[in-house]
Amino acid sequence: MEAPIGVIDSGVGGLTVVKEMLKRLPNEPIVYIGDDARCPYGPRSTQEVQEFTMEMATALSKMDIKMLIIACNTATAVALDEVREHFPFPVIGVIVPGARGAVKASKTGKIAVLGTVGTINSHAYDDAIRTLLPNATIHPLACPDFVPIVESGLYKSENASGVVKKGLVGLAGKDFDVAILGCTHYPLVQHHIQAHLPSKVQIISSAVETVFDVERILLSKNITRDDSSKVAPIFYTTGQTQQFLSIVEDWLAIKKPDVRHIML
Ligand code: I24
Ligand code: DGL
């Protein structure tokens, strides 16, 4: 099927999901919207995040997508159900896949969840984990300082390790064998997170787990694109195209990516 898969995010963070898509499903056409102009969603109200997410989904529904991925954890947490109800195509978020990956990986059923304030306050990960494993012990932790260190580029500096260490203090003394990266940006500081958690803790990236689910859905609905000629992804941003473009070039190693402005 030639129709593209839609991917929406609060900004550029959802490119961590696109990167996994390009690795695992390289023949699939992608059309992405990043709401850079209104990023971050993490500290916003539920109502705002629901409204903004519906606007992005509506824009992509007009581009004839065969499926929609809500790559943003904060948006998934509060808007997945509403988006699903409104559109005929399959809609998938990052939270149930992340929860499933964590439950599969955990031997003890004790799981830490890292995310934005919005994601953690929604308890969406807790609900998804408990549905799969009712006796799970869950340690949710909001890490509001992690998105800013990635977005400032400071995640590459010496400083980042200390910021991550402080952010994880809330897990001190807690027992768990799996930690979920419940935010698009956290894979960029994964090595710091791993370094400040007990070495037995296995880290699960919701971005990676989500793409397994995308593949499963495409196959079950028989809507994969079987042509192996590559189609360049299209990226829309509500913000400035220039900085968006250089992040796409750098993060996805795509030369001269197709980045366009969109108004929602
Ligand atoms: N990473 C993110 N957001 C940014 C950034 C970054 N600036 C540098 N890096 N800025 O998210 C957010 C503000 N907008 C303004 C308008 O244009 C788009 C950005 C994380 C992205 C994860 C894929 C650091 C950086 C980079 C290249 C690749 C990855 C990365 F410069 F983290
Ligand atoms: N995309 C968001 C998430 O995964 C992180 C950035 C933001 O707060 O908008 O939760």
Tab-separated table of C-alpha atoms and ligand atoms in Angstrom:
chain	number	residue	atom	x	y	z
A	1	MET	CA	0.000	0.000	0.000
A	2	GLU	CA	1.447	3.392	-1.044
A	3	ALA	CA	-0.343	5.562	1.555
A	4	PRO	CA	2.001	6.959	4.205
A	5	ILE	CA	2.118	6.325	7.948
A	6	GLY	CA	1.486	9.510	9.922
A	7	VAL	CA	3.658	10.342	12.925
A	8	ILE	CA	2.850	13.215	15.293
A	9	ASP	CA	4.831	14.723	18.129
A	10	SER	CA	5.085	17.864	20.226
A	11	GLY	CA	8.303	18.747	18.353
A	12	VAL	CA	11.443	16.990	17.135
A	13	GLY	CA	11.547	14.349	19.897
A	14	GLY	CA	9.354	11.978	17.860
A	15	LEU	CA	12.278	11.621	15.471
A	16	THR	CA	13.519	8.963	17.913
A	17	VAL	CA	10.492	6.916	16.796
A	18	VAL	CA	11.089	7.783	13.116
A	19	LYS	CA	14.690	6.575	13.475
A	20	GLU	CA	13.465	3.157	14.660
A	21	MET	CA	10.878	3.141	11.820
A	22	LEU	CA	13.566	3.751	9.188
A	23	LYS	CA	15.663	0.941	10.678
A	24	ARG	CA	12.956	-1.674	10.918
A	25	LEU	CA	10.422	-0.646	8.236
A	26	PRO	CA	12.576	1.168	5.642
A	27	ASN	CA	10.053	0.824	2.793
A	28	GLU	CA	7.250	2.610	4.607
A	29	PRO	CA	6.489	6.199	3.557
A	30	ILE	CA	6.318	8.596	6.530
A	31	VAL	CA	4.666	11.963	6.963
A	32	TYR	CA	5.561	13.650	10.257
A	33	ILE	CA	4.179	16.665	12.078
A	34	GLY	CA	6.135	18.244	14.932
A	35	ASP	CA	4.356	20.970	16.883
A	36	ASP	CA	7.584	22.841	17.585
A	37	ALA	CA	5.797	26.180	17.969
A	38	ARG	CA	3.989	24.868	21.069
A	39	CYS	CA	6.623	22.460	22.407
A	40	PRO	CA	7.031	21.265	25.175
A	41	TYR	CA	3.746	19.505	25.973
A	42	GLY	CA	5.082	17.981	29.202
A	43	PRO	CA	4.105	20.892	31.473
A	44	ARG	CA	0.811	21.743	29.660
A	45	SER	CA	-2.763	21.052	30.788
A	46	THR	CA	-4.572	17.907	29.687
A	47	GLN	CA	-7.065	19.977	27.701
A	48	GLU	CA	-4.355	21.829	25.766
A	49	VAL	CA	-2.494	18.635	24.895
A	50	GLN	CA	-5.739	16.980	23.755
A	51	GLU	CA	-6.629	19.965	21.578
A	52	PHE	CA	-3.169	20.248	19.972
A	53	THR	CA	-2.953	16.500	19.358
A	54	MET	CA	-6.379	16.462	17.659
A	55	GLU	CA	-5.246	19.335	15.423
A	56	MET	CA	-2.202	17.390	14.230
A	57	ALA	CA	-4.205	14.187	13.693
A	58	THR	CA	-6.816	16.131	11.713
A	59	ALA	CA	-4.144	17.676	9.473
A	60	LEU	CA	-2.663	14.242	8.705
A	61	SER	CA	-6.080	12.663	8.146
A	62	LYS	CA	-6.391	15.010	5.166
A	63	MET	CA	-3.160	13.591	3.720
A	64	ASP	CA	-4.644	10.136	3.298
A	65	ILE	CA	-2.546	8.277	5.898
A	66	LYS	CA	-3.100	4.535	6.404
A	67	MET	CA	-2.146	4.610	10.075
A	68	LEU	CA	-1.204	7.145	12.766
A	69	ILE	CA	1.529	6.922	15.392
A	70	ILE	CA	1.349	9.303	18.339
A	71	ALA	CA	5.089	9.388	19.047
A	72	CYS	CA	4.785	11.804	21.980
A	73	ASN	CA	4.310	10.099	25.343
A	74	THR	CA	2.550	13.122	26.856
A	75	ALA	CA	0.079	13.270	23.941
A	76	THR	CA	-0.457	9.496	24.027
A	77	ALA	CA	-1.150	9.654	27.760
A	78	VAL	CA	-4.082	12.073	27.471
A	79	ALA	CA	-5.284	12.048	23.846
A	80	LEU	CA	-4.946	8.523	22.388
A	81	ASP	CA	-8.532	7.455	23.134
A	82	GLU	CA	-10.056	10.636	21.731
A	83	VAL	CA	-7.978	10.490	18.523
A	84	ARG	CA	-8.890	6.811	18.056
A	85	GLU	CA	-12.609	7.586	18.316
A	86	HIS	CA	-12.421	10.291	15.653
A	87	PHE	CA	-10.638	8.557	12.776
A	88	PRO	CA	-11.145	5.391	10.750
A	89	PHE	CA	-7.438	4.419	10.438
A	90	PRO	CA	-5.533	2.522	13.152
A	91	VAL	CA	-4.013	4.847	15.765
A	92	ILE	CA	-1.189	3.684	18.005
A	93	GLY	CA	0.527	5.404	20.896
A	94	VAL	CA	3.876	4.723	22.562
A	95	ILE	CA	2.629	3.802	26.036
A	96	VAL	CA	1.031	0.355	25.635
A	97	PRO	CA	4.013	-0.866	23.550
A	98	GLY	CA	6.456	0.489	26.148
A	99	ALA	CA	4.487	-1.114	28.979
A	100	ARG	CA	4.358	-4.446	27.138
A	101	GLY	CA	8.106	-4.399	26.495
A	102	ALA	CA	8.743	-3.675	30.159
A	103	VAL	CA	6.429	-6.411	31.447
A	104	LYS	CA	8.090	-8.918	29.101
A	105	ALA	CA	11.573	-7.891	30.236
A	106	SER	CA	10.896	-7.777	33.982
A	107	LYS	CA	11.543	-10.862	36.103
A	108	THR	CA	10.294	-9.298	39.353
A	109	GLY	CA	7.312	-7.257	38.090
A	110	LYS	CA	8.906	-4.184	39.674
A	111	ILE	CA	9.133	-1.458	37.076
A	112	ALA	CA	10.237	2.193	37.100
A	113	VAL	CA	8.627	4.647	34.681
A	114	LEU	CA	10.395	7.877	33.682
A	115	GLY	CA	8.452	10.617	31.893
A	116	THR	CA	7.313	14.222	31.757
A	117	VAL	CA	5.059	15.698	34.451
A	118	GLY	CA	2.045	15.270	32.128
A	119	THR	CA	2.787	11.619	31.396
A	120	ILE	CA	3.476	10.708	35.021
A	121	ASN	CA	0.440	12.577	36.382
A	122	SER	CA	-1.849	10.832	33.866
A	123	HIS	CA	-0.921	7.389	35.289
A	124	ALA	CA	-1.283	6.045	31.728
A	125	TYR	CA	1.822	3.835	32.079
A	126	ASP	CA	0.642	2.545	35.469
A	127	ASP	CA	-2.731	1.600	33.942
A	128	ALA	CA	-1.146	-0.072	30.908
A	129	ILE	CA	1.305	-2.058	33.061
A	130	ARG	CA	-1.394	-3.153	35.537
A	131	THR	CA	-3.662	-4.314	32.705
A	132	LEU	CA	-0.882	-6.675	31.617
A	133	LEU	CA	0.412	-7.531	35.095
A	134	PRO	CA	-2.088	-6.766	37.894
A	135	ASN	CA	0.438	-7.426	40.671
A	136	ALA	CA	3.131	-5.150	39.252
A	137	THR	CA	4.965	-2.752	41.557
A	138	ILE	CA	5.365	0.547	39.732
A	139	HIS	CA	7.709	3.409	40.553
A	140	PRO	CA	6.695	6.423	38.436
A	141	LEU	CA	9.069	9.391	38.316
A	142	ALA	CA	8.664	12.735	36.544
A	143	CYS	CA	11.999	14.020	35.235
A	144	PRO	CA	11.219	17.599	34.155
A	145	ASP	CA	14.904	18.533	33.759
A	146	PHE	CA	15.718	15.917	31.120
A	147	VAL	CA	13.929	17.483	28.110
A	148	PRO	CA	15.631	20.874	28.655
A	149	ILE	CA	19.138	19.339	28.820
A	150	VAL	CA	18.541	17.525	25.529
A	151	GLU	CA	16.976	20.538	23.803
A	152	SER	CA	19.770	22.843	24.898
A	153	GLY	CA	22.311	20.434	23.433
A	154	LEU	CA	23.832	20.138	26.941
A	155	TYR	CA	23.175	16.407	26.951
A	156	LYS	CA	26.574	15.992	25.286
A	157	SER	CA	28.382	17.915	28.041
A	158	GLU	CA	29.890	16.708	31.323
A	159	ASN	CA	27.067	18.535	33.091
A	160	ALA	CA	24.389	16.164	31.797
A	161	SER	CA	25.488	13.254	33.964
A	162	GLY	CA	24.953	15.336	37.112
A	163	VAL	CA	21.536	16.593	35.984
A	164	VAL	CA	20.418	13.037	35.280
A	165	LYS	CA	21.829	11.806	38.598
A	166	LYS	CA	19.837	14.465	40.494
A	167	GLY	CA	16.717	13.728	38.480
A	168	LEU	CA	16.870	10.060	39.484
A	169	VAL	CA	17.215	10.669	43.244
A	170	GLY	CA	13.496	9.877	43.596
A	171	LEU	CA	14.261	6.227	42.776
A	172	ALA	CA	16.870	5.834	45.524
A	173	GLY	CA	16.119	2.819	47.710
A	174	LYS	CA	13.400	1.567	45.336
A	175	ASP	CA	13.664	-1.974	44.015
A	176	PHE	CA	13.037	-2.594	40.287
A	177	ASP	CA	14.671	-4.512	37.444
A	178	VAL	CA	13.289	-2.566	34.465
A	179	ALA	CA	13.047	1.180	33.758
A	180	ILE	CA	10.907	2.560	30.923
A	181	LEU	CA	12.076	5.594	28.930
A	182	GLY	CA	8.580	7.115	28.766
A	183	CYS	CA	9.565	10.251	26.871
A	184	THR	CA	10.784	10.818	23.308
A	185	HIS	CA	13.929	12.606	24.473
A	186	TYR	CA	15.228	10.140	27.029
A	187	PRO	CA	16.991	7.785	24.574
A	188	LEU	CA	19.484	10.635	24.087
A	189	VAL	CA	20.509	10.438	27.758
A	190	GLN	CA	20.028	6.670	28.086
A	191	HIS	CA	23.733	6.064	28.837
A	192	HIS	CA	23.577	8.544	31.742
A	193	ILE	CA	20.348	6.997	33.037
A	194	GLN	CA	21.871	3.512	32.905
A	195	ALA	CA	25.007	4.751	34.681
A	196	HIS	CA	23.023	6.087	37.649
A	197	LEU	CA	20.758	3.052	38.099
A	198	PRO	CA	21.804	-0.337	39.534
A	199	SER	CA	23.509	-2.321	36.764
A	200	LYS	CA	20.878	-5.103	36.887
A	201	VAL	CA	18.240	-2.607	35.670
A	202	GLN	CA	17.282	-3.130	32.040
A	203	ILE	CA	16.171	-0.028	30.151
A	204	ILE	CA	13.216	-0.284	27.772
A	205	SER	CA	12.713	2.378	25.098
A	206	SER	CA	9.070	2.962	24.198
A	207	ALA	CA	10.213	4.209	20.769
A	208	VAL	CA	11.800	0.836	19.956
A	209	GLU	CA	8.841	-1.175	21.298
A	210	THR	CA	6.323	0.924	19.350
A	211	VAL	CA	7.836	0.032	16.000
A	212	PHE	CA	7.400	-3.696	16.761
A	213	ASP	CA	3.679	-2.943	17.178
A	214	VAL	CA	3.522	-0.886	13.981
A	215	GLU	CA	4.947	-3.828	12.071
A	216	ARG	CA	2.452	-6.232	13.661
A	217	ILE	CA	-0.498	-3.986	12.751
A	218	LEU	CA	0.650	-3.428	9.154
A	219	LEU	CA	0.993	-7.190	8.675
A	220	SER	CA	-2.304	-8.085	10.339
A	221	LYS	CA	-4.220	-5.526	8.267
A	222	ASN	CA	-2.266	-6.408	5.144
A	223	ILE	CA	-1.311	-2.772	4.474
A	224	THR	CA	2.490	-2.961	4.281
A	225	ARG	CA	4.246	-1.286	1.358
A	226	ASP	CA	6.021	-4.091	-0.469
A	227	ASP	CA	7.834	-2.038	-3.107
A	228	SER	CA	11.464	-1.771	-1.969
A	229	SER	CA	12.194	1.552	-3.709
A	230	LYS	CA	12.768	4.143	-0.974
A	231	VAL	CA	10.385	7.051	-0.426
A	232	ALA	CA	11.772	10.135	1.324
A	233	PRO	CA	9.850	11.050	4.480
A	234	ILE	CA	8.084	14.426	4.619
A	235	PHE	CA	8.440	16.508	7.778
A	236	TYR	CA	6.084	19.307	8.756
A	237	THR	CA	6.819	21.688	11.602
A	238	THR	CA	4.607	24.378	13.128
A	239	GLY	CA	7.823	26.253	13.944
A	240	GLN	CA	10.914	27.359	12.042
A	241	THR	CA	12.030	24.948	9.319
A	242	GLN	CA	15.742	25.754	9.498
A	243	GLN	CA	16.623	24.343	12.938
A	244	PHE	CA	14.192	21.476	12.437
A	245	LEU	CA	15.991	20.592	9.210
A	246	SER	CA	19.422	20.491	10.822
A	247	ILE	CA	18.164	18.231	13.612
A	248	VAL	CA	16.641	15.858	11.016
A	249	GLU	CA	19.902	15.856	9.040
A	250	ASP	CA	21.952	15.173	12.136
A	251	TRP	CA	19.698	12.671	13.914
A	252	LEU	CA	18.439	10.687	10.923
A	253	ALA	CA	21.461	11.183	8.658
A	254	ILE	CA	19.244	12.317	5.786
A	255	LYS	CA	20.817	14.817	3.380
A	256	LYS	CA	18.541	17.681	2.359
A	257	PRO	CA	15.410	16.321	4.078
A	258	ASP	CA	11.989	17.522	2.917
A	259	VAL	CA	11.009	19.893	5.767
A	260	ARG	CA	7.970	22.134	5.351
A	261	HIS	CA	6.064	24.581	7.495
A	262	ILE	CA	2.470	23.851	8.521
A	263	MET	CA	-0.137	25.973	10.269
A	264	LEU	CA	-2.625	24.163	12.477
B	1	I24	N1	17.165	18.360	20.489
B	1	I24	C1	15.860	18.532	20.594
B	1	I24	N2	15.233	19.709	20.467
B	1	I24	C2	15.953	20.805	20.211
B	1	I24	C3	17.884	19.442	20.242
B	1	I24	C4	17.317	20.694	20.073
B	1	I24	N3	18.299	21.595	19.801
B	1	I24	C5	19.458	20.886	19.813
B	1	I24	N4	19.211	19.585	20.068
B	1	I24	N5	15.362	22.011	20.074
B	1	I24	O1	15.066	17.454	20.821
B	1	I24	C6	13.958	22.195	20.290
B	1	I24	C7	13.530	23.499	19.690
B	1	I24	N6	13.148	23.421	18.274
B	1	I24	C8	13.257	24.753	17.717
B	1	I24	C9	12.883	24.776	16.242
B	1	I24	O2	13.537	23.767	15.495
B	1	I24	C10	13.482	22.479	16.022
B	1	I24	C11	13.890	22.451	17.484
B	1	I24	C12	15.607	16.155	20.806
B	1	I24	C13	15.630	15.583	19.433
B	1	I24	C14	15.795	14.118	19.453
B	1	I24	C15	15.726	13.518	18.095
B	1	I24	C16	20.204	18.525	20.203
B	1	I24	C17	20.141	17.544	19.044
B	1	I24	C18	20.562	17.916	17.774
B	1	I24	C19	20.534	16.977	16.725
B	1	I24	C20	20.060	15.698	16.945
B	1	I24	C21	19.632	15.332	18.212
B	1	I24	C22	19.660	16.272	19.260
B	1	I24	F1	21.008	19.141	17.565
B	1	I24	F2	19.231	15.939	20.455
B	2	DGL	N1	7.459	14.504	23.263
B	2	DGL	C1	7.336	14.647	24.710
B	2	DGL	C2	7.087	13.266	25.354
B	2	DGL	O1	7.440	12.244	24.823
B	2	DGL	C3	8.546	15.303	25.317
B	2	DGL	C4	8.689	16.767	24.976
B	2	DGL	C5	7.525	17.591	25.458
B	2	DGL	O2	7.353	17.777	26.672
B	2	DGL	O3	6.755	18.039	24.594
B	2	DGL	O4	6.522	13.201	26.414
